[in-house]
């Protein structure tokens, strides 16, 4: 069961693939165990870090069924319903909730040109049809629109949204939602989560309820420790831990920008690190991403060692 | 059967919907007849003007089966396979070719961050798996990346691409592809199509093989006439016809920008015009688009009358 | 005296520099003669191709005085007044008109965040203070805003603007202004000029009054010939000439994008070609632009030879 | 004399104007006193909040002479040298240092298309010619390029840059520079300042040396208090003070977005508040900005009262 309020570290779970690009279920189960043993507070499948944009509908189904079936309610399982517009998102809502998701995470419409009024309508229609809580996913780098803070807060007040996962990088706008969610009398139980790997401490300091950092696949204990330090008000130690994680995050730049895009490099690095740690069987990323070279993978290992993870 | 080279007017066919947002098959058949009677040279279903981004997989299947089944090879039927990345696009390729599409039209990856090398890989993988010709769809307004001309031409030379549908609005870049396709000795039978409503004459003058204008739903005879005037080198009359169509295109601005986005306004206007002409039963657009008001629809009628279509 | 309507080929005149980056007056005079001998119809100094953004106020003054003094009214001399906002632009207006400019060319405000109402106010204030005609300069690549067509047309109707130099690359929007300027009864004598090197023929075909192509520094005869072919309605020969010029324009890509920006490459190539032709003494571009390497300059020569200019 | 390291609250000083848009020197002196009495640690004139983009060269000179002459070394006075490229910036460097500036603040080149290598060259040339320290100004909203963190750090190591004023809103990128400046052994005495009004506490928490918030014109005591709380590690009280200031900052939205741009609204609100407080004589902003209406100014007063400033 999903708690009233999502809090803590909720990694966006990588989707391990076999060499021929099918979901590698045993590796996925090992990854989930690896995260749960580290003490994470929830799991987010089918997010951007999960390569949801690259998974077929059949593969998405396998992921949610596998993870929800394995977790069996010990932790909340959030599932992305990443698609272009309301009718297509609703199809995913049906699939992921049937497969056991405790909450869904939906972006603004994309590909289609959109408008704040249409974004609000989109979330209202999703909420009306969805049997579990709906979390808004603010990811301008992918959908090319920033979710307006006032729209989010109004949808929270209506009960259409149960939370926000903010991956915009804009901490000032994030704070506006945090303050609004806390001070508006018509809003209760709204969870504000940061998607940042690099300023999770700052987001928690301004009032975030939790964090959804992709790097938590690689170092879940680090982010759990960071969360506990922040919760305890131990900001000095939190900063030190965050800076260690910033160093580790440098791995996302190992890929040659002349040869591949940022997604190939970052997701390739996360998967290479999980492979090096023995968590997943194969580091392949989905098509048409470009694979890291052996030298680039070696550099991933150095970031890992540099962060004291050996 | 698809001809060696796509040429002429190939409207991106609107998808008529019922009031409860299901595909309105009888209206779709009437629309196809309306277009064929006007003398169009091909049909493009599941493009952006078709609201492909808003249609579920089941609805997309209905559209292709309906149109391909009705056309029965009298004209080439192109089908969009609009989705975020290669694995998802390949699922659509299987569906639309099974349903009878003569060619597929695919954008660059979107939502995911991408790179020219990944775009090339994307098209190569699609071409390798696709039993019919593949046309690249350049639509930066939707996918937020411009297809590089040299990548397109190299893919044409390899035989991975059979054509380009350019909706970028950038005629200089379009011309680069037109000239390259004509002058490179390693390229044959590559079709260069403009998606512009407003400068179709100029695109044909610089060497385009055809046009895919959304407004051709509303005035197919106008675009067929324009194509024939251009083909015949009658540039003065072509310009006059094009300017008449520019006036008609003004209908896309009827929607109040404070209340809706550009897609709601433009697609709403096209559908309202088709409804006014008696071609389709209902002017509804897909969710979460906002409906035009009665006053806005009245203004659509004025554009229609102003273009001499009464 | 400036004619009622600016028409024809009006090159944006490069600013030759000495090795220590001062204005090279003898070279500038030779360049002006080179252009006038080719039959151009006007000269535009202190535009983007002139490196106006890189010239100090003192250098700008030298340029206008030199060119206006040399031309002595034989051709209209337009001068850019490129600066961030109205008060600063007005200082330039005073300088360039005192130095003999026949018209000024002004962009929308930049650096400062702006708004259509502020853009209109900007042009009205300039026009009110300027003793010569004002031409709007639409250059979104530099100022990061597109001049709205309706604002331009309204300012034309008020008499605040005498023309538009469009370097947006958006031929559909350009056409909107062309048609508006021709059909609105409240507008007379408004000159619509394209800044494109690559689709000047198309712009003239849709109704442009003239062209302001940077490449005309290198091949002024080519653009004059192109203009005359278009004016005579000889579209086939015009297209051939334009395509030859498109080939020549390829020189702007000689600079290594890993080592320099597009401005260093394009302006460096124009100046290298003028140096190779013996028109200017030194190919230096202004700081902080990066110089082309000898190999890159050699490639400029090949483009030149390839266009039949030897 | 400028201290080794710039720290603390350094307001970007508004430039009061008379009704006919000349610099209002008596009001400027009162504003400087108002800031110094509140305990600020430095003054930044001719920044974006100072409307530097709107001031003529003569007006800029008046501002620096007035402020530097009045301060007489009691505080460091930083001066913006906002212009498009190196040669023009160097002219401003000469002017502001002659007028008494203790440091200059320079953006990346703008209007001109640029490149990281050209940005580095730009700062190196400025530093070589400038008798006082150079601070880089990262303001992508104005110059449309983000200063790359590694370029900044390398320039710091070379001694070309003495500090960074970051107004990008990207706290993760800011932190990269903070950590680099602290941990790289080849960098000493580099000052990292945030330009944010809304997350100054977070920036200080991650290690900023100071803040340059435009809103400090209106409530300098608030930001001085915030800085001292952060310096003292009293993060709870700091957050409360920051949130009070966030509420006050809401005044920047009073202007009707249908009638004016964000600059007119924000700078208009700051000046209206300073006028209401009796600090400046006239709330006028420079052309072509649009004035706030009486109702909008009334709303400024409400924000002021709401923040407990009455």
mmCIF file of C-alpha atoms in Angstrom, chain C residues 45-254:
data_model
loop_
_atom_site.group_PDB
_atom_site.id
_atom_site.type_symbol
_atom_site.label_atom_id
_atom_site.label_comp_id
_atom_site.label_asym_id
_atom_site.label_seq_id
_atom_site.Cartn_x
_atom_site.Cartn_y
_atom_site.Cartn_z
ATOM 1 C CA UNK C 45 27.359 48.924 -43.385
ATOM 2 C CA UNK C 46 27.520 47.955 -39.717
ATOM 3 C CA UNK C 47 25.364 44.878 -40.126
ATOM 4 C CA UNK C 48 26.129 41.496 -38.602
ATOM 5 C CA UNK C 49 28.301 40.487 -41.557
ATOM 6 C CA UNK C 50 30.156 43.769 -41.024
ATOM 7 C CA UNK C 51 31.060 42.565 -37.527
ATOM 8 C CA UNK C 52 29.184 45.557 -36.098
ATOM 9 C CA UNK C 53 28.845 43.678 -32.832
ATOM 10 C CA UNK C 54 32.643 43.614 -32.606
ATOM 11 C CA UNK C 55 33.397 47.213 -33.584
ATOM 12 C CA UNK C 56 33.910 49.991 -31.055
ATOM 13 C CA UNK C 57 31.955 53.182 -31.429
ATOM 14 C CA UNK C 58 35.043 54.893 -32.850
ATOM 15 C CA UNK C 59 35.481 52.142 -35.428
ATOM 16 C CA UNK C 60 31.832 52.280 -36.392
ATOM 17 C CA UNK C 61 32.157 55.997 -37.008
ATOM 18 C CA UNK C 62 35.178 55.452 -39.282
ATOM 19 C CA UNK C 63 33.250 52.879 -41.305
ATOM 20 C CA UNK C 64 30.209 55.042 -41.968
ATOM 21 C CA UNK C 65 32.210 58.168 -42.691
ATOM 22 C CA UNK C 66 34.487 56.257 -45.045
ATOM 23 C CA UNK C 67 31.739 54.563 -47.003
ATOM 24 C CA UNK C 68 29.239 57.419 -47.115
ATOM 25 C CA UNK C 69 32.010 59.856 -48.030
ATOM 26 C CA UNK C 70 33.197 57.616 -50.829
ATOM 27 C CA UNK C 71 29.790 56.751 -52.249
ATOM 28 C CA UNK C 72 28.665 60.379 -52.272
ATOM 29 C CA UNK C 73 25.031 59.585 -52.883
ATOM 30 C CA UNK C 74 25.559 57.344 -55.890
ATOM 31 C CA UNK C 75 23.889 54.528 -53.958
ATOM 32 C CA UNK C 76 21.855 54.465 -50.766
ATOM 33 C CA UNK C 77 24.015 53.641 -47.738
ATOM 34 C CA UNK C 78 22.187 51.899 -44.924
ATOM 35 C CA UNK C 79 23.847 51.740 -41.523
ATOM 36 C CA UNK C 80 23.193 49.329 -38.690
ATOM 37 C CA UNK C 81 22.557 50.785 -35.238
ATOM 38 C CA UNK C 82 23.034 47.510 -33.427
ATOM 39 C CA UNK C 83 22.703 47.871 -29.684
ATOM 40 C CA UNK C 84 20.717 46.503 -26.785
ATOM 41 C CA UNK C 85 17.937 49.017 -26.177
ATOM 42 C CA UNK C 86 16.406 52.283 -27.318
ATOM 43 C CA UNK C 87 18.637 54.823 -25.533
ATOM 44 C CA UNK C 88 21.808 53.153 -26.773
ATOM 45 C CA UNK C 89 20.407 52.705 -30.291
ATOM 46 C CA UNK C 90 19.501 56.387 -30.377
ATOM 47 C CA UNK C 91 23.134 57.295 -29.698
ATOM 48 C CA UNK C 92 24.132 55.244 -32.731
ATOM 49 C CA UNK C 93 21.371 56.834 -34.814
ATOM 50 C CA UNK C 94 22.845 60.250 -34.085
ATOM 51 C CA UNK C 95 26.323 59.074 -35.025
ATOM 52 C CA UNK C 96 25.524 57.273 -38.258
ATOM 53 C CA UNK C 97 23.195 59.929 -39.609
ATOM 54 C CA UNK C 98 25.729 62.648 -38.791
ATOM 55 C CA UNK C 99 28.255 60.516 -40.719
ATOM 56 C CA UNK C 100 26.003 60.339 -43.752
ATOM 57 C CA UNK C 101 23.831 57.215 -43.550
ATOM 58 C CA UNK C 102 20.745 57.323 -45.768
ATOM 59 C CA UNK C 103 18.780 54.885 -43.611
ATOM 60 C CA UNK C 104 19.293 53.038 -40.342
ATOM 61 C CA UNK C 105 18.741 49.352 -39.653
ATOM 62 C CA UNK C 106 17.697 48.386 -36.117
ATOM 63 C CA UNK C 107 17.020 45.060 -34.425
ATOM 64 C CA UNK C 108 14.577 44.351 -31.627
ATOM 65 C CA UNK C 109 15.987 44.991 -28.149
ATOM 66 C CA UNK C 110 18.261 42.210 -26.980
ATOM 67 C CA UNK C 111 20.058 41.131 -23.820
ATOM 68 C CA UNK C 112 17.110 42.712 -21.993
ATOM 69 C CA UNK C 113 14.028 40.534 -21.845
ATOM 70 C CA UNK C 114 11.458 42.029 -24.163
ATOM 71 C CA UNK C 115 7.819 41.901 -25.310
ATOM 72 C CA UNK C 116 5.951 42.730 -28.537
ATOM 73 C CA UNK C 117 4.593 45.929 -26.995
ATOM 74 C CA UNK C 118 8.114 46.974 -26.049
ATOM 75 C CA UNK C 119 9.453 46.119 -29.511
ATOM 76 C CA UNK C 120 6.800 48.356 -31.082
ATOM 77 C CA UNK C 121 7.616 51.134 -28.588
ATOM 78 C CA UNK C 122 11.320 50.719 -29.408
ATOM 79 C CA UNK C 123 10.772 51.270 -33.137
ATOM 80 C CA UNK C 124 8.377 54.165 -32.581
ATOM 81 C CA UNK C 125 10.905 55.972 -30.408
ATOM 82 C CA UNK C 126 13.682 55.378 -32.919
ATOM 83 C CA UNK C 127 11.536 56.599 -35.807
ATOM 84 C CA UNK C 128 10.522 59.724 -33.884
ATOM 85 C CA UNK C 129 14.165 60.687 -33.331
ATOM 86 C CA UNK C 130 15.662 59.556 -36.616
ATOM 87 C CA UNK C 131 15.992 61.962 -39.585
ATOM 88 C CA UNK C 132 16.210 59.123 -42.130
ATOM 89 C CA UNK C 133 14.103 56.018 -42.802
ATOM 90 C CA UNK C 134 14.233 53.141 -40.319
ATOM 91 C CA UNK C 135 14.465 49.521 -41.462
ATOM 92 C CA UNK C 136 13.673 46.700 -39.023
ATOM 93 C CA UNK C 137 16.257 43.935 -38.831
ATOM 94 C CA UNK C 138 14.796 40.516 -38.027
ATOM 95 C CA UNK C 139 17.629 38.325 -36.795
ATOM 96 C CA UNK C 140 16.391 35.845 -34.195
ATOM 97 C CA UNK C 141 19.727 33.994 -34.204
ATOM 98 C CA UNK C 142 21.300 37.106 -32.652
ATOM 99 C CA UNK C 143 18.526 38.731 -30.622
ATOM 100 C CA UNK C 144 16.587 35.593 -29.699
ATOM 101 C CA UNK C 145 13.199 36.964 -30.584
ATOM 102 C CA UNK C 146 11.331 36.848 -33.898
ATOM 103 C CA UNK C 147 9.787 40.124 -34.993
ATOM 104 C CA UNK C 148 6.034 39.477 -35.173
ATOM 105 C CA UNK C 149 4.661 40.065 -38.673
ATOM 106 C CA UNK C 150 1.633 41.985 -37.462
ATOM 107 C CA UNK C 151 3.781 44.350 -35.385
ATOM 108 C CA UNK C 152 5.970 45.064 -38.411
ATOM 109 C CA UNK C 153 2.984 45.743 -40.626
ATOM 110 C CA UNK C 154 1.349 48.041 -38.104
ATOM 111 C CA UNK C 155 4.577 50.010 -37.752
ATOM 112 C CA UNK C 156 4.784 50.217 -41.537
ATOM 113 C CA UNK C 157 1.255 51.586 -41.653
ATOM 114 C CA UNK C 158 2.138 54.225 -39.028
ATOM 115 C CA UNK C 159 5.149 55.256 -41.063
ATOM 116 C CA UNK C 160 7.555 54.259 -38.308
ATOM 117 C CA UNK C 161 9.225 51.648 -40.492
ATOM 118 C CA UNK C 162 10.324 51.997 -44.111
ATOM 119 C CA UNK C 163 11.350 48.397 -44.590
ATOM 120 C CA UNK C 164 12.283 45.013 -43.193
ATOM 121 C CA UNK C 165 15.515 43.121 -43.530
ATOM 122 C CA UNK C 166 14.595 39.527 -42.751
ATOM 123 C CA UNK C 167 17.381 37.173 -41.754
ATOM 124 C CA UNK C 168 15.148 34.764 -39.875
ATOM 125 C CA UNK C 169 15.245 31.986 -42.452
ATOM 126 C CA UNK C 170 11.463 31.645 -42.085
ATOM 127 C CA UNK C 171 10.128 32.213 -45.587
ATOM 128 C CA UNK C 172 6.511 31.610 -44.577
ATOM 129 C CA UNK C 173 6.647 34.437 -42.032
ATOM 130 C CA UNK C 174 8.484 36.614 -44.564
ATOM 131 C CA UNK C 175 5.711 35.998 -47.071
ATOM 132 C CA UNK C 176 3.124 37.121 -44.528
ATOM 133 C CA UNK C 177 4.845 40.516 -44.400
ATOM 134 C CA UNK C 178 5.251 40.661 -48.181
ATOM 135 C CA UNK C 179 1.568 39.986 -48.747
ATOM 136 C CA UNK C 180 0.520 42.361 -45.977
ATOM 137 C CA UNK C 181 2.709 45.159 -47.318
ATOM 138 C CA UNK C 182 1.225 44.730 -50.759
ATOM 139 C CA UNK C 183 -2.425 44.279 -49.844
ATOM 140 C CA UNK C 184 -2.991 46.547 -46.839
ATOM 141 C CA UNK C 185 -4.327 49.845 -48.102
ATOM 142 C CA UNK C 186 -2.711 51.742 -45.212
ATOM 143 C CA UNK C 187 0.811 50.702 -46.234
ATOM 144 C CA UNK C 188 2.790 52.249 -49.061
ATOM 145 C CA UNK C 189 6.431 52.266 -49.999
ATOM 146 C CA UNK C 190 7.475 49.549 -47.577
ATOM 147 C CA UNK C 191 10.525 47.606 -48.694
ATOM 148 C CA UNK C 192 10.825 43.914 -47.844
ATOM 149 C CA UNK C 193 14.358 42.549 -48.106
ATOM 150 C CA UNK C 194 15.662 39.041 -47.521
ATOM 151 C CA UNK C 195 18.951 38.433 -45.760
ATOM 152 C CA UNK C 196 19.270 34.921 -47.133
ATOM 153 C CA UNK C 197 22.178 33.762 -49.257
ATOM 154 C CA UNK C 198 20.517 30.449 -50.069
ATOM 155 C CA UNK C 199 16.914 31.193 -50.949
ATOM 156 C CA UNK C 200 17.157 34.708 -52.344
ATOM 157 C CA UNK C 201 15.487 33.477 -55.544
ATOM 158 C CA UNK C 202 12.554 32.072 -53.591
ATOM 159 C CA UNK C 203 12.239 35.254 -51.539
ATOM 160 C CA UNK C 204 12.186 37.341 -54.704
ATOM 161 C CA UNK C 205 9.659 34.949 -56.225
ATOM 162 C CA UNK C 206 7.284 35.427 -53.316
ATOM 163 C CA UNK C 207 7.633 39.180 -53.703
ATOM 164 C CA UNK C 208 10.739 40.492 -51.952
ATOM 165 C CA UNK C 209 11.996 43.857 -53.142
ATOM 166 C CA UNK C 210 15.625 42.947 -52.726
ATOM 167 C CA UNK C 211 18.293 40.910 -51.008
ATOM 168 C CA UNK C 212 21.033 41.625 -48.453
ATOM 169 C CA UNK C 213 23.240 38.523 -48.693
ATOM 170 C CA UNK C 214 26.582 38.438 -46.862
ATOM 171 C CA UNK C 215 28.013 36.263 -49.604
ATOM 172 C CA UNK C 216 27.543 39.176 -52.031
ATOM 173 C CA UNK C 217 30.813 40.531 -50.639
ATOM 174 C CA UNK C 218 32.526 37.597 -52.293
ATOM 175 C CA UNK C 219 30.432 37.314 -55.452
ATOM 176 C CA UNK C 220 28.456 40.520 -55.980
ATOM 177 C CA UNK C 221 28.074 39.889 -59.712
ATOM 178 C CA UNK C 222 26.395 36.590 -58.967
ATOM 179 C CA UNK C 223 23.724 38.166 -56.809
ATOM 180 C CA UNK C 224 23.175 41.057 -59.202
ATOM 181 C CA UNK C 225 22.709 38.532 -62.004
ATOM 182 C CA UNK C 226 20.342 36.522 -59.802
ATOM 183 C CA UNK C 227 18.292 39.619 -59.023
ATOM 184 C CA UNK C 228 17.995 40.536 -62.682
ATOM 185 C CA UNK C 229 16.973 37.024 -63.680
ATOM 186 C CA UNK C 230 14.279 37.014 -60.996
ATOM 187 C CA UNK C 231 13.090 40.474 -61.919
ATOM 188 C CA UNK C 232 12.834 39.272 -65.545
ATOM 189 C CA UNK C 233 10.850 36.205 -64.529
ATOM 190 C CA UNK C 234 13.516 33.845 -65.819
ATOM 191 C CA UNK C 235 13.106 31.413 -62.956
ATOM 192 C CA UNK C 236 14.974 28.500 -64.466
ATOM 193 C CA UNK C 237 18.198 30.438 -64.993
ATOM 194 C CA UNK C 238 17.692 32.144 -61.658
ATOM 195 C CA UNK C 239 17.541 28.768 -59.959
ATOM 196 C CA UNK C 240 20.746 27.656 -61.652
ATOM 197 C CA UNK C 241 22.533 30.835 -60.570
ATOM 198 C CA UNK C 242 21.182 30.506 -57.048
ATOM 199 C CA UNK C 243 22.385 26.903 -56.853
ATOM 200 C CA UNK C 244 25.836 27.964 -57.950
ATOM 201 C CA UNK C 245 25.817 30.510 -55.141
ATOM 202 C CA UNK C 246 24.604 27.845 -52.704
ATOM 203 C CA UNK C 247 27.672 25.828 -53.596
ATOM 204 C CA UNK C 248 29.896 28.832 -53.009
ATOM 205 C CA UNK C 249 28.225 29.497 -49.659
ATOM 206 C CA UNK C 250 29.512 26.134 -48.457
ATOM 207 C CA UNK C 251 32.693 28.055 -47.581
ATOM 208 C CA UNK C 252 31.087 29.165 -44.323
ATOM 209 C CA UNK C 253 31.600 25.661 -42.939
ATOM 210 C CA UNK C 254 35.365 25.470 -43.403
#
